[in-house]
Short mmCIF file of C-alpha atoms and ligand atoms in Angstrom, two decimals:
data_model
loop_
_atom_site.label_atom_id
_atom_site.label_comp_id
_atom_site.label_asym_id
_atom_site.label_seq_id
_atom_site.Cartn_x
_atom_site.Cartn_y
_atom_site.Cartn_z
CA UNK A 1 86.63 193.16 15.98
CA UNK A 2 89.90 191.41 16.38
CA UNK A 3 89.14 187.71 15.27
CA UNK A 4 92.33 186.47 15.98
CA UNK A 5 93.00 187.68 19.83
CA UNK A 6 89.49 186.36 20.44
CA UNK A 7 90.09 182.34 18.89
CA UNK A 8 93.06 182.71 20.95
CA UNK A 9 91.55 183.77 24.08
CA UNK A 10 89.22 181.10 23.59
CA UNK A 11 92.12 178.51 23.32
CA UNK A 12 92.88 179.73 26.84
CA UNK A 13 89.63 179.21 28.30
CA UNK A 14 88.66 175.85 27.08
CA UNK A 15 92.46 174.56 27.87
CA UNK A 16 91.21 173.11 31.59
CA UNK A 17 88.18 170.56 29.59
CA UNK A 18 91.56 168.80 27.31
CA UNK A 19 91.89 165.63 29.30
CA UNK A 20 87.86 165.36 29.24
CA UNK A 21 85.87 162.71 27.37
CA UNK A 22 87.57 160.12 24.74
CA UNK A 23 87.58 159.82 20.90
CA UNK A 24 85.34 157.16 19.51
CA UNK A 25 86.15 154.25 19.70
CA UNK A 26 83.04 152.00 18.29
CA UNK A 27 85.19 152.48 15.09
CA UNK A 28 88.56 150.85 15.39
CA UNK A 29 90.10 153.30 13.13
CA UNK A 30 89.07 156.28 14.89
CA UNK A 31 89.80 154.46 18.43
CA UNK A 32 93.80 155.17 17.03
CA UNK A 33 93.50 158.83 16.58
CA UNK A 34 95.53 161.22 18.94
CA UNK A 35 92.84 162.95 21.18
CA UNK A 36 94.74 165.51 22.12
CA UNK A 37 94.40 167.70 18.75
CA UNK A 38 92.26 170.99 18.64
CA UNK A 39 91.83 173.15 15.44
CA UNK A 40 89.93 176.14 14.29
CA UNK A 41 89.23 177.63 11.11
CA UNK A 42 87.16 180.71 10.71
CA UNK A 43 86.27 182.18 7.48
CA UNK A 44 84.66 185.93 7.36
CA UNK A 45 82.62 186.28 4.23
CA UNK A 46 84.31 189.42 3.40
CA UNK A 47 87.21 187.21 2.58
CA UNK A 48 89.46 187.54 5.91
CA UNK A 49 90.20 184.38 7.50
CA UNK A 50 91.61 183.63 11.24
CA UNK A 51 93.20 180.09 12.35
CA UNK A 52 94.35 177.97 15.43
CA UNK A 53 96.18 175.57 15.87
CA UNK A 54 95.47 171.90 13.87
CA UNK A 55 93.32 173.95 11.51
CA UNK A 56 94.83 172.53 7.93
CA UNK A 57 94.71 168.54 9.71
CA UNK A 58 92.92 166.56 7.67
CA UNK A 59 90.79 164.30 9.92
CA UNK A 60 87.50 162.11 10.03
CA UNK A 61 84.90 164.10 8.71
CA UNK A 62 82.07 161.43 9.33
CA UNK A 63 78.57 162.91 10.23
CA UNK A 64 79.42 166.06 8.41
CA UNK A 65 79.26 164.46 5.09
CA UNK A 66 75.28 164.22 5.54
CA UNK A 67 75.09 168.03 4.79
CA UNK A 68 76.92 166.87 1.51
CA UNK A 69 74.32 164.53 0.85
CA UNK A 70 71.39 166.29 1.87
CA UNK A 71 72.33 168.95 -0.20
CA UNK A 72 73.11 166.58 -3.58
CA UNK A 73 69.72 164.22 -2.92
CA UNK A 74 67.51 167.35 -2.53
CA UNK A 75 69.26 168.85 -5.33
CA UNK A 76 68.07 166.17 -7.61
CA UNK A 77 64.76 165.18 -5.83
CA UNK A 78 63.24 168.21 -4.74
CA UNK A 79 60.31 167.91 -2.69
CA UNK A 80 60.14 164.24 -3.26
CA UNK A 81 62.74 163.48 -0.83
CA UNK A 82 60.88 164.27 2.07
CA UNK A 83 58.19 161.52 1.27
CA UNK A 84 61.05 159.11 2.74
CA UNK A 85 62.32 161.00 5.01
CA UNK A 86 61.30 163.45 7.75
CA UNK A 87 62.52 166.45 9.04
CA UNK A 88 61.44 167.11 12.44
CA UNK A 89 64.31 166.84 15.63
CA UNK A 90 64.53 163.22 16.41
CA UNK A 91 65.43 163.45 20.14
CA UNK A 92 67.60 160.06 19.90
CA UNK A 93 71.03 159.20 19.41
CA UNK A 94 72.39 159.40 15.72
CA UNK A 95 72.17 155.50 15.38
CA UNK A 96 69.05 154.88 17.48
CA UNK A 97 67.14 151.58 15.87
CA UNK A 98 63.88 151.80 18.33
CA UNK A 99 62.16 155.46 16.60
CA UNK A 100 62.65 153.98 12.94
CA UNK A 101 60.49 151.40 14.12
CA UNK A 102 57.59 153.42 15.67
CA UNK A 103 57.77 154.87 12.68
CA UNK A 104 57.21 152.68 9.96
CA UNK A 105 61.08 152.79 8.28
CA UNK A 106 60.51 156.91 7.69
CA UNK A 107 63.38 158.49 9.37
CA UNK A 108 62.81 161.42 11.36
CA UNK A 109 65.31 163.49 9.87
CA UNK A 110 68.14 163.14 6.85
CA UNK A 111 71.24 164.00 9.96
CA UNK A 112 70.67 160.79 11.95
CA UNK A 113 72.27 157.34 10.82
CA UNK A 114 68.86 156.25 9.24
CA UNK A 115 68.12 159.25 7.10
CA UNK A 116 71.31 159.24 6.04
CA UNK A 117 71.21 155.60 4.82
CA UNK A 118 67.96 156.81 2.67
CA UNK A 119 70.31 159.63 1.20
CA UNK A 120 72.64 157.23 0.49
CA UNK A 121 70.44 155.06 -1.19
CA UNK A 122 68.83 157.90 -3.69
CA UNK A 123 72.18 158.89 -4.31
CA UNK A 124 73.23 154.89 -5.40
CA UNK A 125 70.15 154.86 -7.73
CA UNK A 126 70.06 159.00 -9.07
CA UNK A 127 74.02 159.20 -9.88
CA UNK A 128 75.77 156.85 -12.47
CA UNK A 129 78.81 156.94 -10.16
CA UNK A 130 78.42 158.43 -6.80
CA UNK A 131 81.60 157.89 -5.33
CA UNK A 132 83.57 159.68 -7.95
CA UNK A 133 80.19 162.41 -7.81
CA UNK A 134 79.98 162.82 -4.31
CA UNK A 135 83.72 163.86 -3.90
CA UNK A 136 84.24 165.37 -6.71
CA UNK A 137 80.88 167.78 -5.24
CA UNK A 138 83.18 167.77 -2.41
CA UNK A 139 86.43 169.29 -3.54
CA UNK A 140 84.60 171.52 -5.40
CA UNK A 141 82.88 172.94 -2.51
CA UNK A 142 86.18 173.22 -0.49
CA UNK A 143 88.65 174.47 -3.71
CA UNK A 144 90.53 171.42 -2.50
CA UNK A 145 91.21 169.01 -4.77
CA UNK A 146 93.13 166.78 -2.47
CA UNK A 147 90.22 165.76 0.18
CA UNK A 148 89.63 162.42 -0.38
CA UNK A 149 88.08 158.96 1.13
CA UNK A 150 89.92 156.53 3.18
CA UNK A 151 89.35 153.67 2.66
CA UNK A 152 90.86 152.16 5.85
CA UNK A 153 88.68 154.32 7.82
CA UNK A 154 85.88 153.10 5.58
CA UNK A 155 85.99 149.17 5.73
CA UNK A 156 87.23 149.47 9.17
CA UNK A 157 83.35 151.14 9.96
CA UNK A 158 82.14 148.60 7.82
CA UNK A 159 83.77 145.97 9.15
CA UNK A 160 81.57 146.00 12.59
CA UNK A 161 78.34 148.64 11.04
CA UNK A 162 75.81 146.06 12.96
CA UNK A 163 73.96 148.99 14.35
CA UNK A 164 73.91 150.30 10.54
CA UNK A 165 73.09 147.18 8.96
CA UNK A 166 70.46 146.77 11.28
CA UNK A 167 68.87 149.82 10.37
CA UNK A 168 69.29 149.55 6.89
CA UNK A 169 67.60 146.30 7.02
CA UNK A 170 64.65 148.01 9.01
CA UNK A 171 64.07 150.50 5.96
CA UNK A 172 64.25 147.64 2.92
CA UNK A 173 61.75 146.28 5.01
CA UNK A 174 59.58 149.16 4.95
CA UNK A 175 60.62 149.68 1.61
CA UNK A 176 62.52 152.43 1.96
CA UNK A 177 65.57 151.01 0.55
CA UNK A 178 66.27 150.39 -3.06
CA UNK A 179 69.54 149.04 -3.63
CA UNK A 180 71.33 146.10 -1.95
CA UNK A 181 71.81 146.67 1.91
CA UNK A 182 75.86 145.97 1.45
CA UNK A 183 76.06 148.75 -1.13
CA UNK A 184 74.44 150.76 0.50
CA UNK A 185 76.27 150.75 3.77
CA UNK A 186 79.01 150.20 1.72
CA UNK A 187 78.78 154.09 0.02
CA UNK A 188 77.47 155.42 3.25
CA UNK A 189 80.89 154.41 5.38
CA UNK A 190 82.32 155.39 2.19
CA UNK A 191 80.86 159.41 2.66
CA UNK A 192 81.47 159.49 6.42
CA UNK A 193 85.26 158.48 5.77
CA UNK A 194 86.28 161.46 4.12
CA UNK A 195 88.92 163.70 5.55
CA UNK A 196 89.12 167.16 5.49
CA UNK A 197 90.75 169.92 7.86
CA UNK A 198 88.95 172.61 9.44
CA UNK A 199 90.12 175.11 6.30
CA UNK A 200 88.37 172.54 3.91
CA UNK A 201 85.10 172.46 6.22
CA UNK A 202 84.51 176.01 6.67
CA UNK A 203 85.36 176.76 3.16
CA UNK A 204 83.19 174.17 1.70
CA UNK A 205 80.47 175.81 3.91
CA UNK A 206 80.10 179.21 2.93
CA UNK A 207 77.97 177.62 0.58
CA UNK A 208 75.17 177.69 3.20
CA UNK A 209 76.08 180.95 4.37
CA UNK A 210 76.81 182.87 1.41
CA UNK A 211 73.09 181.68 0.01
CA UNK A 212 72.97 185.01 -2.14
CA UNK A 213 75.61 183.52 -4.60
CA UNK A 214 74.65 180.23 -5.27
CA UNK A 215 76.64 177.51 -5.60
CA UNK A 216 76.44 174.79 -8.66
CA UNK A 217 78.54 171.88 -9.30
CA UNK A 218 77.97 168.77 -11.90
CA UNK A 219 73.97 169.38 -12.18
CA UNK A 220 73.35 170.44 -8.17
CA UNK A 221 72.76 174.11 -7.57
CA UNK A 222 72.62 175.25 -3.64
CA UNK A 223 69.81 177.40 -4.16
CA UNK A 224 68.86 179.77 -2.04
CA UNK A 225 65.82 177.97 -1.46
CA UNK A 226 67.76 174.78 -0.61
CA UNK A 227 70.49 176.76 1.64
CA UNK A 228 67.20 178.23 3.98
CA UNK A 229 66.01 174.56 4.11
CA UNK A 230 69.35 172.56 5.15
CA UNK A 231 70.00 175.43 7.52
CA UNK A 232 67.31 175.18 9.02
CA UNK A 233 67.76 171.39 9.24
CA UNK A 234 71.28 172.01 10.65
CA UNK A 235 69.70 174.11 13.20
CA UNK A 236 67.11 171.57 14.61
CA UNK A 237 68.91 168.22 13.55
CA UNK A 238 72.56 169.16 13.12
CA UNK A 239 73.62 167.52 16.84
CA UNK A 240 71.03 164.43 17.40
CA UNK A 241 69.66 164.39 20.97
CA UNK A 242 71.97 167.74 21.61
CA UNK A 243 70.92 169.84 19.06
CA UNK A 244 68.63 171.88 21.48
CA UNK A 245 71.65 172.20 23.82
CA UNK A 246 73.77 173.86 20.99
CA UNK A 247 71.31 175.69 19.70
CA UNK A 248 71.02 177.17 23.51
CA UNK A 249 74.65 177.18 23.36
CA UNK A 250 75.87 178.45 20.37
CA UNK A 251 73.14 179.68 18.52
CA UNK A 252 74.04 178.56 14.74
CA UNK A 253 73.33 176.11 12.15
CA UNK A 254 75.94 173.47 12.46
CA UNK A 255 76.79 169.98 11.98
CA UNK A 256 79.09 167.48 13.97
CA UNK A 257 80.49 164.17 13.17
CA UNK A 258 81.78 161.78 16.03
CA UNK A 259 85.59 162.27 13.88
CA UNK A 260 85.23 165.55 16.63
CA UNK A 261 84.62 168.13 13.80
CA UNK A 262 81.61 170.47 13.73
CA UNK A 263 81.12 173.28 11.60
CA UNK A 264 78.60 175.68 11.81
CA UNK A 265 77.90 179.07 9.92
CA UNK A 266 76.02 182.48 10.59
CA UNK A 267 74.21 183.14 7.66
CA UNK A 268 75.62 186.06 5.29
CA UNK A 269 78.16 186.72 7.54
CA UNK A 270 81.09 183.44 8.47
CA UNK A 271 81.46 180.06 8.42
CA UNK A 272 83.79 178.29 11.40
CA UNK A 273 84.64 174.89 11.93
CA UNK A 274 86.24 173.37 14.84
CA UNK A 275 87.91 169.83 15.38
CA UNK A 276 89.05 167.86 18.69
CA UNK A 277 88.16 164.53 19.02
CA UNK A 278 87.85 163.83 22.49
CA UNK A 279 83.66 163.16 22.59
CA UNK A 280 81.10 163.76 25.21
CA UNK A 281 78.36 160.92 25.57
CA UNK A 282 76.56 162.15 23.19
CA UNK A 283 78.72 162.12 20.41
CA UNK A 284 79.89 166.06 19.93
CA UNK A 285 83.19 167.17 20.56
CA UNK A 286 83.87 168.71 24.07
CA UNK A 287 86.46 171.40 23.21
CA UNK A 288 84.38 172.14 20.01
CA UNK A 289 81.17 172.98 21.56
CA UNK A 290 83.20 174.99 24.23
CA UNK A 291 84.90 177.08 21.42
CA UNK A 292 81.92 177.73 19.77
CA UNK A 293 79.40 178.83 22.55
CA UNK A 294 82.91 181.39 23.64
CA UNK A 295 83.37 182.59 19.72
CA UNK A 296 79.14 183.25 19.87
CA UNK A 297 79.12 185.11 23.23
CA UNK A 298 82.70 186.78 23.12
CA UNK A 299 81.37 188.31 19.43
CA UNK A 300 77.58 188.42 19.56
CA UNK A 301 77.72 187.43 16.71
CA UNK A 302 75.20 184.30 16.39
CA UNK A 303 72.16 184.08 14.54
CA UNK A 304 69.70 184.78 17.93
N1 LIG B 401 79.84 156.83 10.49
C1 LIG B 401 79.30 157.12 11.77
C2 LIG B 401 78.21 156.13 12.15
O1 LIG B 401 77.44 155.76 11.34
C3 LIG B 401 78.79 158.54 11.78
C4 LIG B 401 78.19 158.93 13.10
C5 LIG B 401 78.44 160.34 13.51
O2 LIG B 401 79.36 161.02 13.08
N2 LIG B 401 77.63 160.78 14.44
O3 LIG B 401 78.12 155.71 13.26
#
């Protein structure tokens, strides 16, 4: 199969969506980032890789980093974990306040904004310094020692997290919340503010699709166990109130962040990721989507 003439074909055919949709802008920092950037990184497990574009642009990573945490948390809490958090689709949008109330303060799943604050939280208390831990987990998944947090991006989330803070005060009152609501959302903007390129993301992920090689970093070992379970997350939570849509799209495990990456993988056999940050309304990136439901139907190569 020729990889390359087919990313490039697909650059062709998504060209006409460029102007559509805008980059978020709930976040000032991210409301300052050119739209008009596309990327694409795909990684073969055999060892060829194929590129486009922005593909080595470090950018936003934010909802991504909740595979990163998933994985640590249920590294160290096994089964336990899912006692404070669920794992079933939520149907809402990533920061929606109204099901964690239904609900008693037990998020539906660990990929929308309250499940995430949980994982944040177990990290705070199981880790005797989780920024330095979490990153370092990071770089070592991506053989990139260079990806780091920004801080601006950080405190300028933080600065105006009401929607956040609001939720994290919902879970402390259903006691689902052990540390100090400002650290919390503190390390949590922290995690979403890393940046990494579309190289970094699809290398960090053939963790999850090379499952028959486990990989181990600093005490956390992807499993294979663990790898079938945050797939299958991925593939049921990975896009909020969209991840049916991709999943009818694209047909992979994947994982988006509103910084207009997503990354998704086909298990034992590639891991892509894909960056633009012009958004639709539901948060996913526009040209992303595009390019992956092309690279799945021009290859036949997804997981259905
Ligand atoms: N940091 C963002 C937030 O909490 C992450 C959301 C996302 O990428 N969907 O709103």
């Amino acid at each position: 199969m020729d990889y390359q003439q087919i990313i490039e074909r697909i650059y062709e055919e998504i060209k006409p969506y460029e102007q559509e949709g805008k980059q978020a802008d709930y976040i000032p920092a991210l409301a300052r980032v050119n739209p008009d950037q596309f990327g694409l990184y795909l990684n073969l497990l055999s060892g060829e890789s194929y590129q486009l574009g922005g593909y080595d642009t470090r950018f936003s990573i934010q909802s991504i980093s909740k595979v990163f945490s998933l994985a640590i948390a249920l590294s160290i809490k096994g089964k336990e974990l899912w006692k404070r958090i669920g794992k079933e689709p939520s149907g809402t949008a990533f920061n929606s306040l109204v099901q964690l109330e239904y609900e008693h303060g037990i998020p539906r799943n660990p990929f929308i904004n309250a499940g995430a604050i949980v994982l944040a939280d177990v990290l705070l208390t199981e880790l005797e310094n989780p920024e330095e831990f979490f990153i370092q987990f990071v770089r070592a998944l991506s053989g990139n020692e260079e990806i780091d947090y920004s801080s601006e991006v950080a405190q300028s989330e933080q600065s105006c997290s009401y929607l956040n803070a609001s939720i994290a005060y919902l879970l402390k009152h259903h006691h689902n919340l052990n540390n100090r609501v400002e650290d919390v959302l503190h390390f949590y903007c922290m995690m979403c503010s890393v940046e990494m390129s579309c190289k970094d993301l699809a290398k960090a992920f053939t963790a999850f699709a090379r499952s028959s090689e486990p990989f181990s970093h600093g005490g956390v070992e992807l499993t294979t166990s663990r790898v079938k379970r945050i797939n299958a997350i991925m593939q049921t939570c990975g896009f909020y109130d969209e991840a049916g849509e991709f999943s009818f799209l694209v047909g992979l495990p994947g994982k988006s962040g509103v910084g207009g990456g997503i990354v998704a993988i086909h298990p034992a056999k590639y891991s892509i990721a894909v960056w633009s940050p012009r958004l639709n309304e539901r948060g996913n990136s526009i040209m992303g989507m595009k390019a992956l439901e092309l690279f799945t139907t021009m290859t036949s190569e997804s997981i259905f």
